[in-house]
Short mmCIF file of C-alpha atoms in Angstrom, two decimals:
data_model
loop_
_atom_site.label_atom_id
_atom_site.label_comp_id
_atom_site.label_asym_id
_atom_site.label_seq_id
_atom_site.Cartn_x
_atom_site.Cartn_y
_atom_site.Cartn_z
CA UNK A 170 0.11 -0.12 -0.76
CA UNK A 171 1.17 3.38 -1.14
CA UNK A 172 0.01 6.63 1.11
CA UNK A 173 0.77 10.24 0.62
CA UNK A 174 -0.27 12.99 2.53
CA UNK A 175 -0.13 16.49 0.86
CA UNK A 176 -2.06 18.64 -0.38
CA UNK A 177 -0.03 20.79 -3.18
CA UNK A 178 0.66 17.45 -5.28
CA UNK A 179 2.08 18.02 -9.22
CA UNK A 180 -0.76 16.68 -10.52
CA UNK A 181 -4.11 16.36 -9.74
CA UNK A 182 -4.73 13.03 -11.62
CA UNK A 183 -3.19 9.96 -11.39
CA UNK A 184 -2.60 10.36 -7.66
CA UNK A 185 1.20 11.17 -6.74
CA UNK A 186 0.70 8.04 -4.61
CA UNK A 187 0.05 6.21 -7.63
CA UNK A 188 2.76 7.89 -9.77
CA UNK A 189 4.71 6.65 -6.47
CA UNK A 190 3.70 2.75 -7.43
CA UNK A 191 4.41 3.21 -11.16
CA UNK A 192 7.75 4.93 -10.58
CA UNK A 193 9.13 2.38 -7.65
CA UNK A 194 7.59 -0.48 -10.11
CA UNK A 195 5.67 -2.02 -6.75
CA UNK A 196 2.96 -4.51 -7.93
CA UNK A 197 -0.65 -3.66 -8.03
CA UNK A 198 -1.94 -2.35 -4.31
CA UNK A 199 -4.07 0.52 -2.82
CA UNK A 200 -2.13 4.03 -2.98
CA UNK A 201 -3.85 7.01 -2.57
CA UNK A 202 -3.32 10.38 -1.11
CA UNK A 203 -4.66 12.13 1.55
CA UNK A 204 -5.36 15.99 1.43
CA UNK A 205 -5.57 17.03 5.18
CA UNK A 206 -3.82 21.05 4.70
CA UNK A 207 -1.24 21.23 7.46
CA UNK A 208 -1.95 18.01 8.74
CA UNK A 209 -1.90 15.57 6.18
CA UNK A 210 1.56 13.51 6.90
CA UNK A 211 -0.26 12.99 11.07
CA UNK A 212 -3.75 12.36 9.09
CA UNK A 213 -1.67 9.84 6.57
CA UNK A 214 -0.09 8.42 9.23
CA UNK A 215 -3.05 7.72 11.41
CA UNK A 216 -4.23 5.87 8.30
CA UNK A 217 -1.61 3.43 7.60
CA UNK A 218 -1.23 3.03 11.70
CA UNK A 219 -4.97 1.77 11.13
CA UNK A 220 -4.62 0.01 7.95
CA UNK A 221 -0.81 -2.05 9.90
CA UNK A 222 -2.92 -3.21 12.49
CA UNK A 223 -5.76 -4.58 10.82
CA UNK A 224 -3.45 -7.08 8.75
CA UNK A 225 -1.26 -4.90 6.00
CA UNK A 226 1.60 -6.27 5.59
CA UNK A 227 3.73 -2.71 4.65
CA UNK A 228 2.14 0.88 4.10
CA UNK A 229 4.91 3.25 2.35
CA UNK A 230 3.50 6.69 4.35
CA UNK A 231 5.25 9.60 2.05
CA UNK A 232 4.01 13.01 3.50
CA UNK A 233 5.42 15.52 0.89
CA UNK A 234 4.63 19.36 0.13
CA UNK A 235 6.01 22.22 -2.06
CA UNK A 236 3.69 25.49 -0.85
CA UNK A 237 5.42 27.60 -2.38
CA UNK A 238 3.54 26.67 -5.50
CA UNK A 239 0.88 28.38 -3.53
CA UNK A 240 1.09 32.22 -3.61
CA UNK A 241 0.33 34.44 -1.00
CA UNK A 242 -2.06 32.83 1.32
CA UNK A 243 -4.27 35.23 3.56
CA UNK A 244 -1.75 35.49 6.57
CA UNK A 245 1.06 33.13 5.75
CA UNK A 246 4.43 35.47 5.22
CA UNK A 247 6.75 34.45 2.59
CA UNK A 248 9.07 32.11 5.84
CA UNK A 249 6.37 29.40 5.59
CA UNK A 250 7.05 28.83 2.10
CA UNK A 251 9.04 25.09 1.42
CA UNK A 252 9.67 21.83 0.09
CA UNK A 253 9.95 19.33 1.91
CA UNK A 254 9.41 15.28 1.99
CA UNK A 255 9.67 12.64 3.78
CA UNK A 256 8.89 8.69 3.94
CA UNK A 257 8.96 6.05 6.07
CA UNK A 258 7.53 1.90 5.64
CA UNK A 259 5.75 1.16 8.38
CA UNK A 260 5.24 -2.30 8.76
CA UNK A 261 3.70 -4.99 11.75
CA UNK A 262 6.38 -4.69 15.00
CA UNK A 263 7.50 -7.89 16.93
CA UNK A 264 7.03 -8.69 20.46
CA UNK A 265 6.03 -4.88 21.86
CA UNK A 266 6.84 -2.73 19.28
CA UNK A 267 4.14 -0.09 17.57
CA UNK A 268 2.40 2.90 18.02
CA UNK A 269 2.77 3.82 22.04
CA UNK A 270 0.06 6.57 21.79
CA UNK A 271 -2.06 8.90 18.81
CA UNK A 272 -4.68 11.59 18.82
CA UNK A 273 -5.98 13.75 16.09
CA UNK A 274 -8.45 16.41 16.52
CA UNK A 275 -9.44 19.62 14.90
CA UNK A 276 -11.37 22.07 14.41
CA UNK A 277 -14.46 22.92 11.52
CA UNK A 278 -14.48 26.55 12.25
CA UNK A 279 -10.64 27.46 12.25
CA UNK A 280 -9.71 30.89 13.28
CA UNK A 281 -6.82 33.23 11.84
CA UNK A 282 -6.61 36.11 14.35
CA UNK A 283 -2.62 35.97 15.30
CA UNK A 284 -2.79 35.69 18.64
CA UNK A 285 -5.29 33.53 19.72
CA UNK A 286 -4.04 31.27 16.90
CA UNK A 287 -0.78 31.63 19.02
CA UNK A 288 -2.10 30.49 22.19
CA UNK A 289 -4.75 28.46 20.92
CA UNK A 290 -0.90 26.10 19.65
CA UNK A 291 0.32 26.23 22.43
CA UNK A 292 -2.91 25.02 24.83
CA UNK A 293 -3.36 22.41 22.07
CA UNK A 294 0.02 20.80 21.95
CA UNK A 295 0.48 20.86 26.03
CA UNK A 296 -3.34 19.16 25.94
CA UNK A 297 -2.18 16.43 23.08
CA UNK A 298 1.10 16.28 24.11
CA UNK A 299 -0.20 15.22 27.62
CA UNK A 300 -2.64 13.13 26.57
CA UNK A 301 -0.30 11.11 24.68
CA UNK A 302 2.27 10.76 27.71
CA UNK A 303 -1.19 9.55 29.73
CA UNK A 304 -1.54 7.16 27.17
CA UNK A 305 1.49 5.64 26.95
CA UNK A 306 2.15 5.29 30.69
CA UNK A 307 5.16 8.14 30.26
CA UNK A 308 6.03 11.75 31.57
CA UNK A 309 8.26 13.91 29.86
CA UNK A 310 11.60 13.27 31.88
CA UNK A 311 10.68 9.80 29.64
CA UNK A 312 11.31 11.61 26.93
CA UNK A 313 14.39 12.21 24.63
CA UNK A 314 14.40 14.31 22.23
CA UNK A 315 11.29 15.94 20.97
CA UNK A 316 10.29 16.72 17.21
CA UNK A 317 8.35 19.79 16.19
CA UNK A 318 6.52 21.78 13.42
CA UNK A 319 9.44 23.77 11.60
CA UNK A 320 6.81 26.40 10.58
CA UNK A 321 6.33 27.32 14.10
CA UNK A 322 9.56 27.46 15.68
CA UNK A 323 8.32 29.99 18.65
CA UNK A 324 5.32 28.39 19.82
CA UNK A 325 7.55 25.02 19.91
CA UNK A 326 9.69 27.32 21.73
CA UNK A 327 7.43 28.77 24.01
CA UNK A 328 5.61 25.09 24.52
CA UNK A 329 9.57 24.13 25.54
CA UNK A 330 9.66 26.88 28.34
CA UNK A 331 6.32 26.59 29.66
CA UNK A 332 6.71 22.64 29.82
CA UNK A 333 10.50 22.78 31.62
CA UNK A 334 11.80 20.68 28.76
CA UNK A 335 15.42 22.16 27.18
CA UNK A 336 15.16 23.26 24.35
CA UNK A 337 18.21 21.51 23.28
CA UNK A 338 16.04 18.28 23.54
CA UNK A 339 13.85 20.05 20.77
CA UNK A 340 14.51 18.94 17.16
CA UNK A 341 12.95 21.39 14.25
CA UNK A 342 12.15 18.76 10.76
#
């Protein structure tokens, strides 16, 4: 199976996942793109995790964005535009391996009001991390490295400060 999380495919048809499947000369397997704005990769990861848990032998997961194709998005500065891609193969884990915890969420009515958005992001990040750690029966000191979203470094730094996590444990992808 091939799942591509993107909001900026090079073409709308065929899907990027089908193009990857063809380029890699993979057998006929389910291949699809998942579009979910900034959360496309995480949404695709969530779907891939469920497919593997349901018995899929392997899922090729790709996240790819090229926001510089999108010009003059309201409320976004040039610093938020860029190109990035990542890939992973998810398979059944032997023994105790697997996903420790995950959670998804969002809003049907997002608000792009600057300072309010920052406060909402910080609160949501704090609540989300707390909930995932609780589900996994872990605490912040158990975490060696935090990989954060690079388009909002100030939010990640504020979270580190508020949570007592040393910024040396933060990597912005």
